[in-house]
Structure formats: structure tokens, C-alpha cells
Amino acid sequence: MIFLTTFLLFSCLGSLTETNSADLPRMTFTDRETTMKRLPIPGDNVPVQILLGGEPDTVTAAAQKHLITFNFRNPLKKPVEKMLLWEECKGSRLPSTECNYNITVVHKRKEANKVFVCGTDGRETMCCDMDLSQQSPMCVSSENMNSIKGSIREFAIKEGEPSILEESGLGADLYITNSGSHQYVGIHKFGRNRVGPANQNKEQHYVGLVLSRRKDDHLQDKVYAFYNERNKDTGLHSDMWLPFVTQVCMADTGGPKNILQFTWTSQLNAKLFCGDTDSRQYFSELVDLATVHADQWQDTRVYALFKNEWGMSAVCVYTIQDIHKVFKTSPFKGAQGNRGRECVPDSTKISLDTLRMIESTSEMQDWIRPARDFGPLLFKHHSYTHIYVSDLQHSRNNQHPVLFLSLSNGAIHKVINHKNQTFVIAEYQPFNQKTHVLSIILHPSSRKLYVNSKRELVQLDVANCGQYGDGCESCVLARDPYCGWNGTHCTPETQGTMQDLARGNHAICTSLPNNELPAKAFRYSAYRHTDKNMDIIGVPSHSRYFLQCPVSSHHAQYTWYHPKNSTSCNPRERQCLLLIDSMGPEQEGEYTCKSEEMGYQRVVAKYELQLRARSAGHSLSPVAWVCLMAVLIKNLSSE
């Protein structure tokens, strides 16, 4: 009885939350509905980065001092911790405080089990190679990485800065950003040539780096950096932050000795626009970035997560072609004349006049707008913190990318994007308490999503097709690119299966036999019925009673039907309650709860109530009664 009252009270509080069902995820999945495996992160080893191997159930987390391997195939097995050893410190007579590096950069190498690592002690940086298969991994120098190691030694890397490791037959280069309000904020290149930003009096915070390779002309290979810049205009109606993208040529080695030496000569900057002019909704602060690379460099898409001053989130999608066009054709802001825009073979031979113009001019007048000038993918009433975009290569998913977005409470939304429309397929709740998500990454072949906080690493099965129901209509209404109807069940094997991702039109199922399973009865009551036939429930005369209709889709409308009336409800959580205020002859009979979604109807729950002697039962407790009344009042007021 105490458990029931507590359940009702929390359900009541959840039901009182005002939310438009169209903005809600269609379904909610906890560890009761889908496979979730949680593993604690030992000690104070906050992951810097999660590394996925070839096996979908084995994951390595790089922490500040350790490498931790998790085996999700055997969750009871304790994670394996390996202390990272630095070659420079081996046999050193220096005290441990003088050889104390924290891992800040981790990149997988092309070779199996090889990882490139950088660590800093706050004053200098050490970079080297590491073999994950070793029992005691030693971070050692390698010929291909020596150029990076030498040029980065006196540079202190900040934790969380975006970076790119670019390998070629000639060697390797590391591109990494430096955020803040101090000197030399911007993109730094370490390797065969060290190049960095010019000294500037600006506050910039970098969100992501994107590499753009051209198969037909490697001279025009570029790196793009996305960042927020503090607005110097402090007016009442001015945004605090301005979103920018900047480009540098990978072939850039800086200017000659007398001007811009070791400084970018190819850098161009442009503001990003993300907003809807019709509704006057604008998003000015970048939060996170996800890149989907394409075979043609022009088609590579950048999904930029923004927020506005009210905490609402939006995603704007840009193509490299759109960004390139602005940098190629836009006039320079506040400058006369023109300067070079193309990458050149030897930047030290650029004329002095051009270099002087480069030194004073870098910002474009035109803003970069989203692809096809589409507006933002707007997420009302949601505040997102990270974005990951699935780039699985099959025909269905190419046209309908799947976005995974973390919320500030630790939940994950799975969202499908069709043209400029979004559909929130589901919400996953990987953690048992409110927490901050540090990263999201998907193992492509197994469709396992890995989400981590400071304390836990969770594996989610995001191809949990069986949870959408046992009928074709339920499978199609889900609009999940990872699922399709094969004639007998909803399956993750999507080749040749039936699905309508654009609209979720279940009418495509009409040629199939009706596979709807018999409705299941769900009973939650304060009165325990002792008859064997649970479809017939005896309720004492004049007592209060309630019936519950379980909610699966938050986009459906649920209605209770009785021979003498019908009652609809707008479920906010997982229940559609029907309260019998005083049981009498008029309340006897069959009660059926039906759901309706996009014209598809099905019976969800069915009960038959009969009168019986009062001495055989008990009425609801005062707390449960107050809660139920509050739910009913709320439902009535919203209709």
C-alpha cells in the first residue's frame, strides 16, 4: 500500500508538468524496456576520451593517468586499469612531481591497437605513441611523430580542446585549438611546420575542428574551426556570444621572417547564422559539433548544436560547400581591395603587400547560412549539451540521418531528420539519477551507443526494435531508421523491410494480415481481488477505485470507453488513469482503453467491474485520493 501511494504521488507530480505532446519523444526507454549495461568508472578516473575497438563489447577509456578497459560482454568482470608509463620518465631521477603528465589528447592511429597520446603538466607537453595491447603500455617516441613531439614541448594543452591528427607518408601534423582571452588564441599546428594564430585581443572558445580533404587537389586541403567569440558590443539587445567558423590551409607554413613568420597567412573568418527570421528566433551560442563526412568534399555536413539566451536548443546544418562559397566570394568586412583566398604551395613567397593586407583583414562581410538556406532544426523546451550524428552507409539512413542528443539531466534523445523536419523517436534514460553527460559515441555495426558521465559508462542498444510493438503499424509509426517490418516482427535487419521514415504512414501495412496481439490487462489498485479470472474485478459499493491504461507512445491519444460514457486523457507520463469516484450499479460493466495515433487504433487495456460486498475490500488512502483528484483536475483543465 505504501509503495502504491508513493507511485501515485510521483505519477501525479509528473502529470502536472505542462508539455506539448508534439514536442515529447514518442517513447521513453529505461533499463526496463531496453538493454542497458552500466559499468562504474573506478576511482577518480574521469574519462578524457572513449575509444572503440573492433569488438562492440570492449571499450577503452583514456583517463588522466590510466587506460581502463571495460568488457560489456561480462559486466560483472572488474574493469582493467593500466597505468600509462611515459618513456621520458622511465629511470628518471626526477621526483614524481616533475614527471607528472595528465592525458589531454588521444587519437587512434591507422595501425591496429596504436594510439597517439599527449599529456601536459601545466607547463609543457609530452606526445608519443602507445600500444593498447600491452599489459603495461609505455608511451614511446616514434619516427613519424617526432616532429610533433619536438614542436609542441613548450605548449601547454588545455583539457577538452578540439584536435585533429593528420598522418601522411611524409609525417604527421597535430592541429589543436587554444581557447581563452589571452594571447594567441586560435588554431595551432604542430609537426613538420609549426604555425599558429596572430596575437589578438579577443576572447574565443573553440567547439570543434573539421578536416576537409580534396582528392582532386590536395593543395586546397583545409581545416575549419568552429568557435564562440565574446561580443564587444555590450548593448542591451546584443548577444553575449557570436558564433564563427575560421579556415586555414593545411599547406600554410606561415610568412617570411619579417612578417607573419610561423603565423597563418591563409586564415579567414566568418560569422555563422542559425535562426528563423519569420519567427525571430535566433541562436547565437555554439554548444557542440558533429561532422558527417561524404565522398565528395563539398557534401560533408556539419551539424552545429546551438542554444539561445532562454536555454532553447537548435541544430543548424552546414555543408563545406556553403562555407567554402562564402570564403571564396564574400567581400572582406571593412576593407578595400582584395587579398588571396586560395591555398598556395609556398606561403613564405606571398608578396609583402598581400601579407600586410592579410595581417589586417580576415573577416568576411557575409554570414554563413545553413544548407539550402533551411532554418534551424528547432527543439522546443529542450536544452541539449552534446550531439552525435550517425553516418551509417545504407540507402535508408543516408537520406534520414539519426541525431543523438544528450539533455542536461543525462537522458538521450534519438531524433530523425527529414528535410527540415525532426521527429523525436525516443528518449533513453541511461542513468538512474540526474547527471552530466561527458560524451556520446556509436559503434556503427552493432548499433550500441556508449554514454559516459564522470562515474559511469553505459552501453545502450539503440536498435531495440522489439520495444515498438508486435504489429506492422507500431513498427512503422516508430519511424526508426534502425528498424523495419519483415512480415512477422519489427527487426533491426533493415534490408528489404517495410518502413516509412518520412511520415510514419502505417497505411503501407494494410496489405499485410492483422498482426495485432490481444490486449493485455494492466491492473494497479489498492484492492486485491482474489478471483482467478482477473478480467472481472469486484469493487465494494460506494468505494473509490481507479483503472490504469499503460502508455507507450506519448504521441497517441488515449480514451476510456464505457457503455454509458467515454473519457479522454492527455497522459504526461506512463499512465492514463480513470477514477471511479463511487462504485454503484451505473459504474458496472466493461471498461476499454484505446489508443489512437495517426488514425491507427488499438485496444490497450480492458477490465470488467462488478459490485461486491464492502467488507471484502478497501478504499484508496487519502494521499492517493488527493493525487488522483489533482491528475483529474489537471486533465480536465487542459481539455
XYZ file of C-alpha atoms in Angstrom:
639
model
C 0.000 0.000 0.000
C 2.846 2.417 0.838
C 4.564 1.552 -2.455
C 1.354 2.183 -4.396
C 0.785 5.551 -2.732
C 4.370 6.624 -3.470
C 4.000 5.534 -7.103
C 0.805 7.537 -7.469
C 2.298 10.604 -5.859
C 5.253 10.714 -8.251
C 2.990 9.978 -11.191
C 0.808 12.833 -10.072
C 3.707 15.283 -9.924
C 4.900 14.201 -13.365
C 1.424 14.581 -14.796
C 1.191 18.180 -13.637
C 4.082 19.225 -15.869
C 2.845 21.275 -18.793
C 4.306 19.982 -22.042
C 3.023 19.813 -25.579
C 2.921 16.148 -26.576
C 4.139 17.028 -30.093
C 7.455 18.135 -28.562
C 7.840 14.969 -26.483
C 9.820 11.891 -27.500
C 7.359 9.359 -28.876
C 8.558 6.675 -26.464
C 10.659 6.526 -23.301
C 13.098 3.695 -22.636
C 14.637 2.834 -19.297
C 16.504 -0.353 -18.425
C 13.081 -1.993 -18.064
C 12.288 -1.555 -21.767
C 15.654 -1.941 -23.491
C 19.039 -3.452 -22.833
C 21.269 -1.115 -20.845
C 24.526 -2.183 -19.265
C 26.088 0.147 -16.701
C 29.659 -0.123 -15.510
C 31.135 2.117 -12.803
C 34.291 4.049 -13.623
C 36.791 3.099 -10.920
C 38.331 5.692 -8.654
C 38.585 9.287 -9.785
C 39.422 8.341 -13.361
C 37.226 10.809 -15.249
C 37.417 9.761 -18.932
C 39.151 12.154 -21.300
C 38.032 10.109 -24.301
C 36.263 6.833 -25.101
C 37.969 4.586 -27.667
C 36.013 1.915 -29.518
C 37.793 -1.169 -30.745
C 36.815 -3.747 -33.329
C 34.755 -5.675 -30.795
C 31.471 -3.926 -29.965
C 31.508 -5.025 -26.335
C 35.042 -3.881 -25.494
C 35.689 -0.212 -24.798
C 38.774 1.631 -23.589
C 38.512 4.856 -21.640
C 41.529 7.126 -21.532
C 41.590 8.888 -18.165
C 44.170 11.382 -16.943
C 46.619 8.760 -15.674
C 45.149 5.394 -16.642
C 43.727 3.379 -19.514
C 40.629 1.488 -18.422
C 39.234 -1.402 -20.465
C 35.563 -2.310 -19.998
C 34.103 -5.652 -21.077
C 30.349 -5.308 -21.565
C 30.044 -8.949 -22.572
C 30.855 -9.759 -18.963
C 29.636 -6.733 -16.936
C 30.454 -8.439 -13.628
C 34.124 -8.528 -14.560
C 36.075 -5.693 -12.980
C 37.400 -3.114 -15.499
C 41.111 -3.497 -16.217
C 43.158 -0.449 -15.214
C 46.555 0.187 -16.779
C 48.829 2.977 -15.592
C 50.259 4.872 -18.550
C 54.061 4.989 -18.399
C 55.956 7.789 -20.113
C 59.231 6.877 -21.795
C 60.784 10.201 -20.748
C 60.112 9.360 -17.109
C 61.482 5.807 -17.186
C 64.521 5.592 -14.964
C 64.381 9.336 -14.360
C 65.831 10.582 -11.102
C 63.405 13.481 -11.108
C 60.755 13.438 -8.366
C 57.284 12.297 -9.432
C 56.041 15.888 -9.220
C 58.492 16.769 -12.015
C 57.266 13.935 -14.249
C 53.544 14.147 -13.739
C 51.669 14.355 -17.041
C 47.876 14.277 -17.419
C 46.478 12.893 -20.676
C 44.804 15.670 -22.682
C 44.822 14.389 -26.293
C 44.070 10.879 -27.571
C 43.831 9.830 -31.236
C 43.601 6.353 -32.745
C 46.326 5.621 -35.288
C 45.833 3.851 -38.591
C 47.692 0.838 -37.223
C 45.680 -1.585 -35.096
C 45.885 -1.004 -31.312
C 48.125 2.048 -31.816
C 47.148 5.335 -30.167
C 48.717 8.793 -30.259
C 48.709 10.478 -26.845
C 49.660 13.876 -25.492
C 49.941 14.772 -21.823
C 50.714 18.022 -20.040
C 51.840 19.001 -16.573
C 50.623 22.593 -16.964
C 53.977 23.887 -18.187
C 54.999 21.597 -21.025
C 53.561 18.828 -23.165
C 54.727 15.318 -23.967
C 53.454 13.450 -27.065
C 54.167 9.854 -28.054
C 52.751 6.558 -29.345
C 51.217 3.760 -27.340
C 50.182 0.142 -27.958
C 46.860 -0.677 -26.271
C 47.532 -4.430 -26.423
C 50.454 -4.198 -23.992
C 49.982 -5.182 -20.367
C 51.916 -2.112 -19.201
C 51.579 0.398 -22.041
C 54.611 2.616 -22.494
C 54.240 5.918 -24.299
C 57.276 5.910 -26.616
C 58.655 8.087 -29.380
C 58.110 7.138 -32.996
C 59.771 8.397 -36.144
C 56.501 9.523 -37.671
C 55.552 11.563 -34.592
C 58.931 13.045 -33.656
C 58.190 16.317 -35.457
C 55.095 16.852 -33.327
C 56.917 15.901 -30.146
C 59.664 18.443 -30.744
C 57.483 21.383 -31.723
C 54.809 21.008 -29.021
C 57.079 20.558 -25.994
C 56.700 24.103 -24.611
C 52.983 24.364 -25.376
C 50.554 23.567 -22.552
C 47.416 21.863 -23.911
C 44.161 22.615 -22.170
C 41.835 19.725 -21.403
C 38.845 19.495 -23.732
C 40.353 21.436 -26.645
C 39.368 20.037 -30.093
C 42.220 18.454 -32.055
C 42.918 16.590 -35.305
C 45.806 14.218 -36.031
C 46.662 14.122 -39.738
C 49.008 11.362 -40.926
C 50.671 11.065 -44.312
C 53.684 9.394 -45.878
C 55.752 12.489 -45.103
C 54.948 12.534 -41.395
C 52.174 13.719 -39.124
C 50.685 17.029 -38.008
C 48.568 17.845 -34.990
C 46.011 20.640 -35.178
C 44.750 21.806 -31.814
C 42.905 24.866 -30.561
C 43.704 27.200 -27.716
C 40.683 28.871 -26.094
C 40.520 31.844 -23.767
C 41.122 35.576 -23.645
C 44.920 35.531 -23.567
C 47.388 35.927 -26.414
C 47.465 33.514 -29.318
C 44.014 32.030 -29.013
C 43.098 30.075 -32.131
C 44.318 27.085 -34.168
C 47.857 25.800 -33.655
C 49.647 23.337 -35.924
C 52.482 21.160 -34.628
C 54.564 18.852 -36.805
C 56.703 19.367 -39.870
C 55.972 23.106 -39.616
C 54.759 24.932 -36.554
C 52.140 27.539 -37.394
C 49.835 29.469 -35.087
C 47.444 32.400 -34.841
C 48.458 36.035 -34.713
C 48.299 37.876 -31.416
C 44.761 39.187 -30.976
C 42.759 40.914 -28.311
C 39.695 38.651 -28.443
C 38.057 36.038 -26.226
C 37.329 32.860 -28.159
C 36.161 29.402 -27.058
C 36.514 26.566 -29.549
C 33.882 23.875 -30.004
C 35.119 21.697 -32.865
C 37.544 21.127 -35.752
C 36.671 19.726 -39.188
C 39.170 18.404 -41.729
C 38.328 18.864 -45.427
C 40.378 16.747 -47.834
C 40.173 17.142 -51.631
C 41.018 14.071 -53.637
C 41.471 16.087 -56.831
C 43.627 18.884 -55.380
C 45.406 18.273 -52.071
C 46.863 21.782 -52.148
C 43.381 23.057 -51.226
C 43.020 20.782 -48.175
C 41.745 22.862 -45.255
C 40.948 22.742 -41.554
C 37.841 24.520 -40.244
C 37.419 25.571 -36.626
C 34.079 26.498 -35.031
C 34.071 28.784 -32.005
C 32.226 31.358 -29.915
C 33.632 34.868 -29.657
C 32.643 37.269 -26.906
C 30.737 40.195 -28.367
C 32.450 43.510 -27.712
C 29.132 45.256 -28.214
C 27.678 45.243 -24.702
C 24.385 46.887 -25.688
C 21.146 45.776 -24.079
C 19.954 43.920 -27.193
C 23.337 42.462 -28.159
C 24.153 38.774 -27.808
C 26.915 37.869 -25.381
C 28.461 35.417 -27.840
C 28.886 35.427 -31.625
C 29.362 32.082 -33.459
C 32.200 31.909 -36.003
C 33.929 29.494 -38.341
C 37.526 30.009 -39.429
C 39.572 28.221 -42.086
C 43.297 27.625 -42.570
C 45.126 25.875 -45.382
C 46.974 22.708 -44.410
C 49.795 23.701 -46.789
C 50.269 27.020 -44.969
C 53.712 27.294 -43.332
C 53.461 30.954 -42.327
C 55.013 34.065 -43.784
C 58.684 35.043 -44.310
C 60.963 36.169 -41.481
C 59.973 39.819 -41.490
C 56.163 39.434 -41.432
C 53.753 36.729 -40.182
C 56.548 34.241 -39.603
C 55.111 30.982 -38.178
C 51.669 32.664 -38.369
C 48.733 31.696 -40.559
C 48.626 33.529 -43.880
C 45.503 31.698 -45.081
C 43.167 32.315 -42.156
C 39.670 33.573 -42.996
C 36.785 34.098 -40.537
C 33.022 34.333 -40.995
C 30.030 34.501 -38.675
C 27.540 31.635 -38.575
C 23.837 32.311 -38.833
C 21.383 29.971 -37.112
C 17.825 31.212 -36.730
C 14.379 31.718 -38.161
C 13.747 35.237 -39.448
C 9.981 34.684 -39.703
C 9.569 33.794 -36.024
C 12.527 35.978 -34.972
C 14.135 33.117 -33.127
C 17.925 33.295 -33.189
C 20.590 31.059 -31.681
C 23.917 32.687 -31.027
C 25.940 30.327 -28.828
C 27.600 27.178 -30.159
C 27.378 24.200 -27.816
C 28.723 21.186 -29.729
C 29.548 19.905 -33.200
C 29.150 16.685 -35.201
C 30.520 16.010 -38.692
C 29.257 13.565 -41.324
C 31.950 13.159 -43.983
C 30.954 12.482 -47.594
C 32.827 11.022 -50.583
C 32.754 14.450 -52.235
C 34.303 17.139 -50.036
C 31.541 19.609 -50.933
C 28.852 17.356 -49.434
C 30.408 16.928 -45.992
C 27.839 18.154 -43.449
C 28.464 19.875 -40.152
C 25.702 19.618 -37.525
C 26.137 22.545 -35.142
C 24.233 22.496 -31.839
C 23.257 25.978 -30.644
C 21.369 27.471 -27.744
C 19.797 30.860 -27.147
C 19.613 33.048 -24.061
C 16.483 31.205 -22.860
C 18.185 27.821 -22.986
C 16.273 26.534 -26.032
C 18.307 24.353 -28.392
C 18.539 24.191 -32.166
C 20.677 22.386 -34.720
C 21.772 24.096 -37.916
C 23.301 22.040 -40.720
C 26.057 23.481 -42.900
C 27.876 21.930 -45.855
C 31.557 22.512 -46.569
C 30.484 23.808 -49.972
C 28.348 26.532 -48.354
C 31.239 27.533 -46.088
C 33.727 27.478 -48.972
C 31.463 29.670 -51.117
C 31.364 32.460 -48.526
C 35.137 32.379 -48.049
C 35.619 32.450 -51.822
C 33.110 35.147 -52.855
C 32.218 37.381 -49.896
C 33.704 40.881 -49.645
C 36.006 41.460 -46.708
C 34.478 43.301 -43.777
C 35.541 46.954 -43.619
C 38.343 46.576 -46.152
C 39.056 47.849 -49.629
C 40.682 45.758 -52.280
C 41.186 42.008 -52.164
C 43.628 39.516 -50.725
C 44.489 35.944 -51.540
C 41.839 33.314 -50.776
C 43.302 30.152 -52.302
C 45.917 27.945 -50.689
C 49.385 28.421 -52.178
C 52.319 25.989 -52.438
C 54.729 28.240 -50.513
C 53.226 30.859 -48.203
C 56.648 32.353 -47.452
C 56.718 33.753 -51.020
C 53.473 35.748 -50.815
C 54.118 39.390 -51.692
C 54.638 41.881 -48.851
C 51.651 43.995 -49.918
C 49.378 40.968 -49.787
C 50.809 39.902 -46.428
C 50.136 43.357 -44.964
C 46.517 43.106 -46.122
C 46.285 39.583 -44.652
C 47.654 40.918 -41.380
C 44.825 43.477 -41.062
C 41.965 41.712 -42.862
C 40.488 38.272 -42.268
C 36.730 38.556 -41.586
C 34.112 38.088 -44.277
C 31.225 40.500 -44.638
C 28.702 37.762 -45.479
C 27.440 35.303 -42.874
C 27.431 31.552 -43.479
C 23.866 30.277 -43.566
C 22.586 26.691 -43.190
C 22.466 24.298 -46.147
C 19.821 25.173 -48.768
C 19.056 28.180 -46.584
C 16.946 25.895 -44.366
C 16.056 27.178 -40.950
C 17.202 25.515 -37.754
C 16.050 22.115 -36.570
C 14.296 23.543 -33.550
C 13.844 21.618 -30.327
C 11.298 23.390 -28.176
C 11.500 23.112 -24.395
C 14.702 21.035 -24.569
C 18.208 22.019 -23.514
C 20.832 19.798 -25.140
C 24.514 19.523 -24.206
C 26.077 17.179 -26.815
C 25.328 15.965 -30.322
C 26.347 12.819 -32.209
C 25.151 12.069 -35.749
C 25.021 8.554 -37.164
C 26.565 8.199 -40.617
C 25.734 4.554 -41.310
C 26.182 3.920 -45.006
C 22.989 2.434 -46.365
C 20.332 3.994 -48.563
C 17.691 4.414 -45.878
C 19.915 6.203 -43.389
C 21.733 8.413 -45.890
C 18.558 10.392 -46.503
C 17.466 10.344 -42.867
C 20.401 10.905 -40.506
C 19.905 9.967 -36.871
C 20.864 12.505 -34.227
C 21.676 11.527 -30.655
C 21.381 14.482 -28.281
C 22.137 14.498 -24.569
C 19.992 16.513 -22.194
C 21.156 18.393 -19.140
C 19.609 15.705 -16.885
C 21.579 12.846 -18.501
C 18.886 11.493 -20.837
C 19.499 10.879 -24.555
C 17.117 11.761 -27.393
C 17.176 9.811 -30.646
C 15.990 12.136 -33.424
C 15.409 11.589 -37.126
C 15.959 14.464 -39.555
C 13.875 14.569 -42.760
C 14.491 17.643 -44.909
C 13.967 20.429 -42.381
C 11.700 18.468 -40.044
C 12.627 16.498 -36.955
C 10.923 13.646 -35.163
C 11.992 12.616 -31.659
C 11.855 8.828 -31.896
C 12.678 8.013 -28.299
C 14.224 9.122 -25.047
C 16.742 6.828 -23.385
C 17.407 7.175 -19.675
C 20.820 5.537 -19.212
C 21.454 6.773 -15.679
C 19.464 6.218 -12.506
C 19.987 9.784 -11.349
C 20.398 13.227 -12.862
C 23.923 13.651 -14.201
C 26.006 15.448 -16.814
C 26.889 13.518 -19.971
C 30.530 13.873 -20.989
C 30.435 12.120 -24.361
C 28.341 10.060 -26.790
C 29.737 7.624 -29.362
C 28.113 4.918 -31.514
C 29.598 1.598 -32.550
C 28.297 1.520 -36.163
C 27.973 -2.197 -36.852
C 26.426 -3.246 -33.531
C 24.235 -0.113 -33.082
C 25.481 0.117 -29.497
C 25.613 3.640 -28.121
C 28.127 4.436 -25.387
C 27.330 7.276 -22.999
C 29.518 8.281 -20.104
C 29.375 10.548 -17.099
C 32.152 11.112 -14.582
C 31.147 7.975 -12.680
C 29.543 5.548 -15.154
C 29.895 4.202 -18.671
C 26.643 2.893 -20.166
C 26.040 0.734 -23.231
C 22.648 1.201 -24.914
C 21.072 -0.908 -27.618
C 19.567 1.735 -29.934
C 18.265 -0.860 -32.386
C 15.736 -2.088 -29.805
C 13.066 -2.700 -32.434
C 11.025 -5.210 -30.446
C 10.007 -2.496 -27.988
C 7.947 -0.698 -30.619
C 5.302 -3.406 -30.587
C 4.341 -6.649 -32.248
C 2.445 -5.212 -35.205
C 3.458 -3.656 -38.503
C 1.653 -0.398 -37.728
C 3.513 0.084 -34.438
C 6.823 -0.586 -36.164
C 6.160 1.925 -38.950
C 4.814 4.597 -36.594
C 8.179 4.468 -34.764
C 9.965 5.896 -37.844
C 13.216 4.376 -36.653
C 15.886 4.047 -39.394
C 17.406 1.135 -37.480
C 14.164 -0.882 -37.641
C 11.755 -2.287 -40.231
C 8.850 -4.701 -40.567
C 9.825 -8.016 -42.189
C 6.336 -9.523 -42.308
C 6.398 -11.130 -38.882
C 8.111 -8.715 -36.492
C 9.930 -5.414 -36.117
C 13.589 -6.176 -36.758
C 16.950 -4.354 -36.880
C 17.670 -6.134 -40.163
C 16.510 -3.235 -42.341
C 17.414 -4.527 -45.804
C 14.192 -5.329 -47.669
C 11.944 -4.477 -44.729
C 8.948 -2.151 -44.664
C 9.280 1.340 -43.162
C 8.223 4.928 -43.863
C 10.758 7.246 -42.264
C 9.449 10.446 -43.814
C 5.881 10.293 -42.488
C 5.400 7.103 -40.471
C 2.458 6.216 -42.715
C 1.139 2.933 -41.327
C -1.224 2.559 -44.316
C 1.589 0.664 -46.048
C 0.725 -2.194 -43.692
C -2.854 -2.624 -44.992
C -1.810 -5.320 -47.446
C -0.476 -7.408 -44.570
C -2.537 -9.613 -42.225
C -3.539 -8.006 -38.950
C -0.812 -9.000 -36.510
C -2.164 -7.070 -33.548
C -1.842 -9.155 -30.423
C -4.645 -9.419 -27.866
C -4.702 -6.539 -25.425
C -3.033 -7.144 -22.084
C -4.745 -6.118 -18.867
C -2.697 -3.882 -16.569
C -4.062 -3.529 -13.056
C -2.866 -1.202 -10.334
C -5.300 -0.981 -7.420
C -5.470 -0.697 -3.682
C -7.934 -3.574 -3.626
C -6.597 -7.078 -4.105
C -9.052 -9.286 -5.979
C -8.842 -12.964 -5.149
C -10.821 -14.447 -8.050
C -8.894 -16.487 -10.586
C -10.473 -14.625 -13.529
C -8.681 -11.279 -13.235
C -10.701 -9.771 -16.120
C -13.637 -9.449 -13.729
C -12.897 -7.129 -10.797
C -15.144 -6.882 -7.773
C -15.387 -3.381 -6.255
C -17.249 -2.642 -2.976
C -20.300 -0.412 -3.202
C -19.651 3.364 -2.785
C -15.881 2.844 -2.718
C -13.362 4.669 -4.866
C -11.431 2.767 -7.492
C -9.162 3.529 -10.424
C -8.046 1.811 -13.583
C -4.789 2.383 -15.387
C -4.139 2.288 -19.094
C -0.392 1.880 -19.756
C 1.069 4.463 -22.126
C 3.686 3.506 -24.699
C 3.536 6.283 -27.323
C 3.383 9.834 -25.979
C 2.095 10.946 -29.387
C -1.080 8.864 -29.139
C -4.437 9.902 -27.696
C -5.811 7.551 -25.033
C -9.534 7.210 -24.341
C -11.554 5.152 -21.840
C -14.816 3.715 -23.165
C -17.756 2.548 -21.037
C -21.285 1.727 -22.288
C -22.558 4.951 -20.693
C -19.702 7.387 -21.416
C -16.166 7.923 -22.678
C -13.290 9.821 -21.096
C -10.115 11.002 -22.829
C -6.882 11.926 -21.152
C -3.614 13.546 -22.101
C -1.000 11.375 -20.419
C 2.153 13.200 -19.412
C 3.952 10.174 -18.060
C 3.208 6.450 -18.337
C -0.359 6.229 -17.133
C -3.828 7.204 -18.256
C -5.886 6.939 -15.086
C -9.645 6.505 -14.865
C -11.078 7.205 -11.415
C -14.300 5.595 -10.212
C -15.399 8.108 -7.546
C -18.170 5.992 -6.026
C -18.868 2.464 -7.167
C -22.530 1.754 -7.908
C -24.763 -0.050 -10.400
C -24.161 2.626 -13.052
C -20.428 2.054 -12.853
C -20.656 -1.666 -13.541
C -19.676 -3.023 -16.907
C -16.796 -3.226 -19.333
C -14.108 -0.541 -19.475
C -11.886 -0.402 -22.538
C -8.869 1.859 -23.052
C -7.992 2.543 -26.686
C -5.090 4.468 -28.188
C -5.270 6.389 -31.449
C -2.227 7.645 -33.351
C -2.355 8.976 -36.885
C -5.599 7.068 -37.454
C -4.323 3.764 -36.083
C -6.417 2.476 -33.175
C -5.795 -0.413 -30.825
C -7.110 -1.750 -27.545
C -4.547 -1.268 -24.802
C -6.394 -2.414 -21.665
C -9.768 -3.958 -20.829
C -11.484 -4.506 -17.466
C -14.932 -5.515 -16.204
C -16.089 -4.065 -12.897
C -18.784 -5.645 -10.710
C -20.279 -4.677 -7.354
C -19.422 -6.749 -4.324
C -19.820 -6.501 -0.557
C -17.952 -3.574 1.049
C -16.387 -5.761 3.744
C -14.359 -7.528 1.057
C -12.316 -4.534 0.030
C -10.596 -1.304 0.962
C -10.809 2.184 -0.432
C -7.914 4.341 -1.570
C -5.764 6.108 1.003
C -6.234 9.886 1.474
C -2.847 10.626 -0.182
C -3.643 8.537 -3.251
C -7.094 10.128 -3.434
C -5.648 13.672 -3.385
C -3.166 12.744 -6.081
C -5.798 11.196 -8.316
C -8.038 14.239 -7.924
C -5.126 16.501 -8.891
C -4.495 14.453 -12.036
C -8.165 14.577 -12.990
C -8.397 18.332 -12.394
C -5.267 18.874 -14.470
C -6.580 16.721 -17.312
C -9.942 18.487 -17.283
C -8.335 21.925 -17.290
C -6.150 21.058 -20.288
C -9.054 19.938 -22.451
